[in-house]
Amino acid sequence: MKQKGTTILAIETSCDDTGIAIIKTSGKKKPCFDILSNIVSSQVKIHQKYGGVYPTLAKREHQKNLVTVLKEALKKAGVLRKSKCLGLRLTSRRLEKLKEILKREECLLKELEKFFKKYQKPKIDAIAVTVGPGLEPCLWVGVNFAKTLSYYWQLPIIPVNHIEAHILANLLPQISENPKSQQIKFPAIALVVSGGHTQLVLMKKFGNYKIIGETRDDAAGECFDKTARILGLGYPGGPAIAAEAAKIKVQSSKLKVKLPRPMIYTKDYDFSFSGLKTAVLYAVKKKHGKAPLRSAFSRTTEGRQYIKQMCVEIQQAIIDVLIKKTIKAVKNYKAKSIILGGGVIANKELRRQFKLKIKNLKLKINFLIPPKNLCTDNAAMVGIAGYFRWRNGKIDNWEKIKAEANLRIR
Ligand code: KG4
Ligand code: ZN
């Protein structure tokens, strides 16, 4: 492996964001990272009407978007070069191989063929790709796309775990709101909270992880998304609920609506959020007779006030449980760092209350939290996780790589 100037092309398609990034790393003992490009094409508008991600639609969109996003990422990174002999023909052997890899992604194959004819192999050293966990059809598009690039450009491929990528997003440049705390001191407790996962992970060193707790049913992001739907708010639910909640300043104790804090006092580190969703559903039905809340009631002054109060309480219930269990893990494992990651960590109140809690408890601990745009899915975080995997010799032959929807971090 080159010690200086290693450039990684990273691909992320585990859910509804099509992401490609080019990151450059230098130095080995204390690696430095430079994000040359980090393009994310969001499918939010497409999934909005379903109130959640529709996997087959997401797969189709990834197929449509990947080559465009690739071109944009290479161009922004300054490594997109037109081929010297335009109209270059692919040899039939190579074309057959591409067809074989992309036999389920025909429209992607057509786009890629055009791309390979028009552009040269870029100056990159390896390809990192999210192989799991995530939505299986979506993961496969990214994996097959990475395989094609790896085969065609003769580059090594690095399989990346999406949860590890969320954790290591904290090491990307200028990421910490407190630049002094960018280093991870071990042992560390990582809380990863997204639309698909809520996990507490003990990290003893790079590449050494143990899940100590996780949700037994819905993920916290899923709870935001589903309760937002019950309240007749948009998708994704997290930002929609946060925006409603921010419209009123009221102490939780003074709210008229009250929700449970599921599993907050249990001895383990597990979570459960489906009961919270059900509690919201029952409360709305009791108040209004039916759900979702889309009728004239939601436009009355009383209705609007009710929605805002409910949003404050949903957000607070989730925050209370997440903070309580994380701090318990930090104390019991004598952790030296707290690392946060995943889409829900973009929540402003959660960020504020976490910092406040650490301050009030006078915890001497490194607190790592990514900027909001690196909390939600992106490929730069896949690139950095890929780098650490590569450093540990976790490279694979493109023929061996496969998507694993239920991949666990270890
Ligand atoms: O990590 P992510 O982008 O995708 C997955 O890996 O699932 O997380 C998406 C989740 C969604 O459930 C979304 O509602 C939630 O993150 N989310 C938020 C916020 N922004 C995104 N939840 C609460 N507050 C936010 N500001
Ligand atoms: Zn994610």
XYZ file of C-alpha atoms and ligand atoms in Angstrom:
437
model
C 0.000 0.000 0.000
C 1.247 3.475 -0.826
C 1.965 5.548 2.234
C 1.306 8.903 0.665
C -1.554 10.268 -1.315
C -3.835 7.256 -1.472
C -7.021 8.154 -3.333
C -10.196 6.191 -2.697
C -13.411 6.280 -4.678
C -16.291 5.429 -2.326
C -19.824 4.327 -3.140
C -22.898 4.400 -0.885
C -26.342 3.064 -1.889
C -27.592 1.273 1.242
C -30.852 3.205 1.489
C -32.306 6.122 -0.483
C -29.207 8.272 -1.019
C -26.947 7.682 -3.999
C -23.499 8.809 -2.853
C -20.055 8.856 -4.446
C -17.012 10.507 -2.892
C -13.335 10.786 -3.658
C -11.146 11.059 -0.604
C -7.403 11.397 -0.372
C -5.481 10.097 2.589
C -1.896 10.765 3.547
C 0.344 9.596 6.376
C 0.060 6.211 8.014
C 0.458 6.547 11.774
C -1.595 9.702 11.951
C -3.532 9.666 8.695
C -4.931 12.925 7.305
C -7.996 12.952 5.129
C -9.050 15.300 2.398
C -12.525 15.140 0.860
C -11.976 15.925 -2.839
C -15.677 15.469 -3.561
C -18.719 14.085 -1.774
C -21.809 13.993 -3.991
C -25.157 12.848 -2.625
C -28.237 12.520 -4.788
C -31.243 12.292 -2.484
C -34.421 10.444 -3.406
C -36.508 12.096 -0.693
C -39.024 13.574 -3.140
C -39.707 10.157 -4.665
C -40.322 8.390 -1.353
C -42.267 11.237 0.235
C -45.652 9.987 -0.887
C -45.038 6.589 0.726
C -43.892 8.117 4.027
C -40.822 5.857 3.946
C -38.314 4.262 1.587
C -39.787 1.972 -1.060
C -36.901 -0.465 -1.798
C -37.630 -1.388 -5.439
C -38.124 2.275 -6.325
C -34.909 3.178 -4.494
C -33.041 0.476 -6.413
C -34.304 1.841 -9.732
C -33.292 5.382 -8.778
C -29.777 4.263 -7.793
C -29.430 2.637 -11.212
C -30.511 5.849 -12.892
C -28.326 8.117 -10.760
C -25.034 6.303 -10.296
C -23.208 7.237 -13.497
C -24.268 10.897 -13.264
C -23.149 11.038 -9.629
C -19.878 9.287 -10.557
C -19.122 11.851 -13.256
C -19.901 14.708 -10.920
C -17.722 13.271 -8.142
C -14.760 12.638 -10.479
C -15.121 16.069 -12.055
C -15.271 17.896 -8.733
C -12.221 15.968 -7.541
C -10.379 16.984 -10.733
C -9.824 13.419 -11.961
C -12.354 13.149 -14.801
C -10.456 12.923 -18.100
C -11.904 12.363 -21.540
C -10.579 9.363 -23.408
C -7.960 10.163 -26.049
C -9.620 8.003 -28.664
C -13.278 8.943 -28.487
C -15.799 6.337 -29.562
C -13.500 3.608 -28.213
C -15.045 0.161 -28.597
C -15.131 -2.230 -25.702
C -13.731 -5.619 -26.611
C -16.434 -8.252 -26.716
C -14.791 -10.161 -23.846
C -14.885 -7.132 -21.561
C -18.399 -6.269 -22.618
C -19.573 -9.800 -21.875
C -18.060 -9.551 -18.407
C -19.793 -6.222 -17.761
C -23.083 -7.751 -18.912
C -22.570 -10.666 -16.583
C -21.910 -8.441 -13.558
C -24.800 -6.115 -14.350
C -27.280 -8.690 -15.570
C -29.932 -7.308 -13.208
C -29.062 -3.651 -13.809
C -29.580 -3.205 -17.532
C -30.092 0.544 -17.548
C -26.943 1.002 -15.465
C -25.027 -1.163 -17.951
C -25.999 1.087 -20.855
C -24.931 4.223 -18.991
C -21.647 2.637 -17.946
C -20.817 1.477 -21.441
C -21.139 5.056 -22.674
C -19.070 6.279 -19.738
C -16.222 3.816 -20.335
C -16.095 4.777 -24.008
C -15.915 8.465 -23.237
C -13.626 8.692 -20.208
C -10.203 7.412 -19.178
C -9.411 5.462 -16.051
C -9.117 8.108 -13.300
C -6.170 8.408 -10.969
C -7.535 6.512 -8.010
C -6.039 3.636 -6.013
C -9.011 1.675 -4.716
C -12.779 1.445 -4.607
C -14.695 1.260 -1.316
C -18.337 0.215 -1.278
C -21.011 -0.253 1.369
C -21.907 -3.954 1.423
C -24.289 -3.807 4.408
C -26.312 -3.435 6.503
C -29.083 -1.847 4.472
C -31.849 -2.548 1.999
C -30.762 -5.575 0.001
C -31.873 -4.445 -3.495
C -30.227 -1.052 -2.963
C -26.986 -2.526 -1.640
C -26.692 -4.842 -4.648
C -26.814 -1.957 -7.136
C -23.883 -0.246 -5.418
C -21.964 -3.500 -5.021
C -22.409 -4.516 -8.672
C -21.490 -1.018 -9.788
C -18.297 -1.169 -7.692
C -17.496 -4.610 -9.092
C -17.782 -3.309 -12.640
C -15.455 -0.389 -11.936
C -13.015 -2.664 -10.123
C -12.971 -5.169 -12.994
C -12.757 -2.563 -15.735
C -10.146 -0.357 -14.110
C -8.275 -3.236 -12.446
C -8.498 -1.704 -9.002
C -8.801 -3.339 -5.568
C -12.198 -3.262 -3.912
C -12.828 -2.733 -0.182
C -16.103 -3.915 1.380
C -17.391 -1.430 3.979
C -19.834 -1.810 6.868
C -22.300 1.101 6.874
C -22.389 1.333 10.696
C -18.586 1.561 10.881
C -18.750 4.276 8.230
C -21.181 6.307 10.379
C -18.787 5.979 13.333
C -15.650 6.924 11.390
C -17.367 9.899 9.711
C -16.105 11.689 12.807
C -12.527 11.535 11.509
C -13.244 13.446 8.318
C -11.617 16.898 8.148
C -13.058 19.879 10.046
C -15.726 17.673 11.348
C -15.741 18.288 15.009
C -17.458 21.292 16.455
C -14.638 21.198 18.973
C -11.528 20.616 16.802
C -9.432 19.508 19.791
C -11.541 16.413 20.325
C -11.141 14.886 16.894
C -9.083 11.972 18.109
C -10.651 8.798 19.340
C -9.314 7.656 22.703
C -10.060 4.041 23.463
C -12.166 2.421 24.750
C -14.926 4.398 23.061
C -18.692 4.106 23.153
C -20.353 4.802 19.810
C -24.053 5.527 19.435
C -25.275 5.027 15.879
C -28.841 6.174 15.284
C -30.333 6.122 11.820
C -33.482 5.177 9.924
C -32.543 1.502 10.084
C -30.405 1.180 13.221
C -30.057 2.169 16.835
C -26.926 0.586 18.248
C -24.528 1.153 21.114
C -21.101 -0.112 20.124
C -18.019 -0.627 22.266
C -14.946 0.230 20.207
C -11.642 -1.012 21.630
C -9.535 0.040 18.648
C -9.940 0.618 14.908
C -11.561 -2.461 13.453
C -12.553 -3.915 16.853
C -16.232 -3.457 17.658
C -18.799 -5.089 19.921
C -22.487 -4.286 19.834
C -23.502 -3.935 23.497
C -27.079 -2.839 22.864
C -29.514 -2.215 20.063
C -33.152 -1.710 19.301
C -35.398 -4.714 19.704
C -37.903 -3.377 17.182
C -37.999 -0.007 15.385
C -34.950 2.223 15.004
C -35.141 5.735 16.462
C -35.123 7.298 12.966
C -37.900 4.928 11.945
C -39.879 6.108 14.979
C -39.425 9.728 13.865
C -40.521 8.790 10.331
C -43.576 6.754 11.399
C -44.851 9.198 14.026
C -44.424 12.084 11.573
C -46.658 10.166 9.204
C -49.288 9.666 11.920
C -49.226 13.421 12.523
C -49.614 14.134 8.799
C -46.114 15.616 8.518
C -43.620 15.109 5.709
C -40.860 12.583 5.076
C -38.187 12.211 6.377
C -39.914 12.512 9.722
C -36.893 13.491 11.851
C -36.343 16.947 10.353
C -40.134 17.484 10.059
C -40.715 16.729 13.756
C -37.684 18.784 14.800
C -39.000 21.775 12.799
C -42.460 21.574 14.418
C -40.964 21.110 17.882
C -38.767 24.183 17.399
C -41.846 26.355 16.901
C -42.738 26.337 20.591
C -40.741 26.955 23.703
C -42.276 24.882 26.437
C -40.802 22.750 29.189
C -41.503 19.067 28.828
C -43.154 18.994 32.284
C -45.696 21.629 31.173
C -46.812 19.749 28.067
C -50.363 18.468 27.841
C -49.277 15.371 25.920
C -47.187 12.724 27.677
C -45.413 9.780 26.086
C -43.507 6.828 27.574
C -39.683 6.531 27.583
C -39.467 2.854 26.582
C -36.805 0.734 28.326
C -35.135 3.774 29.853
C -34.476 2.066 33.201
C -33.711 -1.482 32.021
C -30.351 -2.917 33.059
C -29.222 -3.687 29.527
C -28.254 -1.307 26.739
C -31.135 -2.197 24.436
C -33.790 0.110 23.054
C -37.395 -0.206 21.895
C -39.231 2.453 19.934
C -42.289 0.722 18.499
C -44.255 1.321 21.743
C -43.609 5.034 21.404
C -45.050 4.986 17.897
C -48.126 3.060 19.119
C -48.608 5.540 21.974
C -48.651 8.401 19.454
C -51.100 6.515 17.267
C -53.511 5.896 20.170
C -53.219 9.480 21.394
C -54.032 10.838 17.938
C -56.973 8.472 17.511
C -58.308 9.426 20.931
C -58.025 13.108 20.186
C -59.142 13.056 16.618
C -60.921 9.744 15.977
C -58.495 8.633 13.278
C -54.939 8.847 11.979
C -53.072 10.241 10.093
C -53.922 13.760 11.134
C -54.554 15.297 7.757
C -58.012 16.786 8.122
C -59.223 20.276 8.877
C -58.339 19.658 12.554
C -54.634 19.932 11.799
C -55.260 23.408 10.390
C -57.131 24.741 13.417
C -55.239 26.647 16.096
C -55.888 23.808 18.538
C -54.768 21.197 16.007
C -51.560 23.050 15.174
C -50.753 23.477 18.858
C -51.434 19.785 19.480
C -49.068 18.732 16.683
C -46.303 20.989 17.947
C -46.641 19.700 21.512
C -46.688 16.114 20.297
C -43.506 16.761 18.288
C -41.715 18.233 21.313
C -42.666 15.168 23.338
C -41.719 12.588 20.647
C -38.338 14.244 20.181
C -37.758 14.524 23.924
C -38.743 10.906 24.611
C -36.220 9.691 22.019
C -33.499 12.045 23.289
C -34.040 11.013 26.921
C -33.631 7.311 26.177
C -30.635 7.734 23.876
C -28.714 9.940 26.306
C -29.537 7.862 29.388
C -28.360 4.583 27.876
C -25.240 6.066 26.282
C -24.100 7.685 29.513
C -24.735 4.432 31.398
C -22.533 2.568 28.899
C -19.835 5.249 29.135
C -19.689 4.917 32.922
C -19.796 1.129 33.031
C -17.166 0.624 30.334
C -15.005 3.522 31.592
C -15.022 4.947 28.091
C -12.629 7.709 27.106
C -14.612 8.834 24.052
C -18.243 9.172 23.050
C -18.784 8.923 19.303
C -22.104 9.795 17.702
C -23.199 8.982 14.149
C -26.179 8.390 11.867
C -28.974 10.566 10.474
C -30.757 11.160 13.800
C -27.573 12.746 15.191
C -28.321 15.685 12.872
C -31.060 16.583 15.369
C -30.228 19.974 16.893
C -31.878 19.351 20.271
C -30.199 15.968 20.643
C -26.805 17.531 19.934
C -27.438 20.370 22.383
C -28.706 18.148 25.177
C -25.872 15.619 24.771
C -23.280 18.380 25.153
C -25.111 19.827 28.135
C -25.313 16.452 29.848
C -21.582 15.818 29.418
C -20.859 19.289 30.787
C -23.199 18.935 33.754
C -21.774 15.530 34.669
C -18.247 16.993 34.286
C -17.264 13.948 32.219
C -13.646 14.104 31.086
C -14.203 12.545 27.750
C -13.577 13.105 24.046
C -16.909 13.925 22.495
C -17.050 13.327 18.739
C -20.026 14.441 16.724
C -20.039 14.926 12.940
C -21.406 18.065 11.272
C -25.003 17.583 10.175
C -24.224 16.850 6.513
C -21.925 13.992 7.508
C -24.479 12.469 9.919
C -26.881 11.471 7.153
C -25.822 8.952 4.516
C -22.882 9.991 2.331
C -19.971 8.282 0.618
C -17.097 10.228 2.242
C -17.695 8.229 5.427
C -17.547 5.029 3.358
C -14.195 6.169 1.955
C -12.709 6.700 5.393
C -13.987 3.338 6.698
C -12.572 1.818 3.509
C -9.200 3.367 4.248
C -8.998 1.764 7.712
C -10.124 -1.600 6.309
C -7.464 -1.348 3.636
C -4.839 -0.488 6.191
C -5.773 -3.718 7.978
C -5.463 -5.704 4.749
C -9.231 -6.148 4.285
C -9.186 -5.935 0.492
C -11.152 -8.360 -1.630
C -11.237 -9.673 -5.124
C -14.179 -8.091 -6.936
C -15.615 -11.527 -7.684
C -15.977 -12.302 -3.972
C -17.841 -9.181 -2.873
C -21.510 -9.534 -2.029
C -24.223 -7.447 -0.400
C -25.292 -8.455 3.121
C -28.487 -6.755 4.278
C -28.041 -7.879 7.898
C -24.285 -7.421 8.216
C -23.205 -6.915 11.848
C -20.329 -4.730 12.963
C -17.555 -6.716 14.694
O -28.232 7.595 8.467
P -29.389 7.960 7.613
O -29.220 9.090 6.640
O -29.903 6.720 6.792
C -29.923 5.426 7.312
O -28.851 4.793 7.385
O -31.038 5.034 7.723
O -30.617 8.289 8.615
C -31.875 8.647 8.151
C -32.772 8.897 9.355
C -34.242 9.118 8.998
O -35.036 8.273 9.782
C -34.462 10.587 9.349
O -35.788 10.867 9.786
C -33.455 10.807 10.443
O -32.330 10.054 10.064
N -33.078 12.210 10.576
C -33.348 12.947 11.669
C -32.899 14.260 11.388
N -32.358 14.262 10.131
C -32.472 12.997 9.655
N -33.934 12.625 12.834
C -34.086 13.590 13.746
N -33.717 14.878 13.548
C -33.116 15.246 12.402
N -32.739 16.509 12.225
Zn -27.015 5.471 7.480
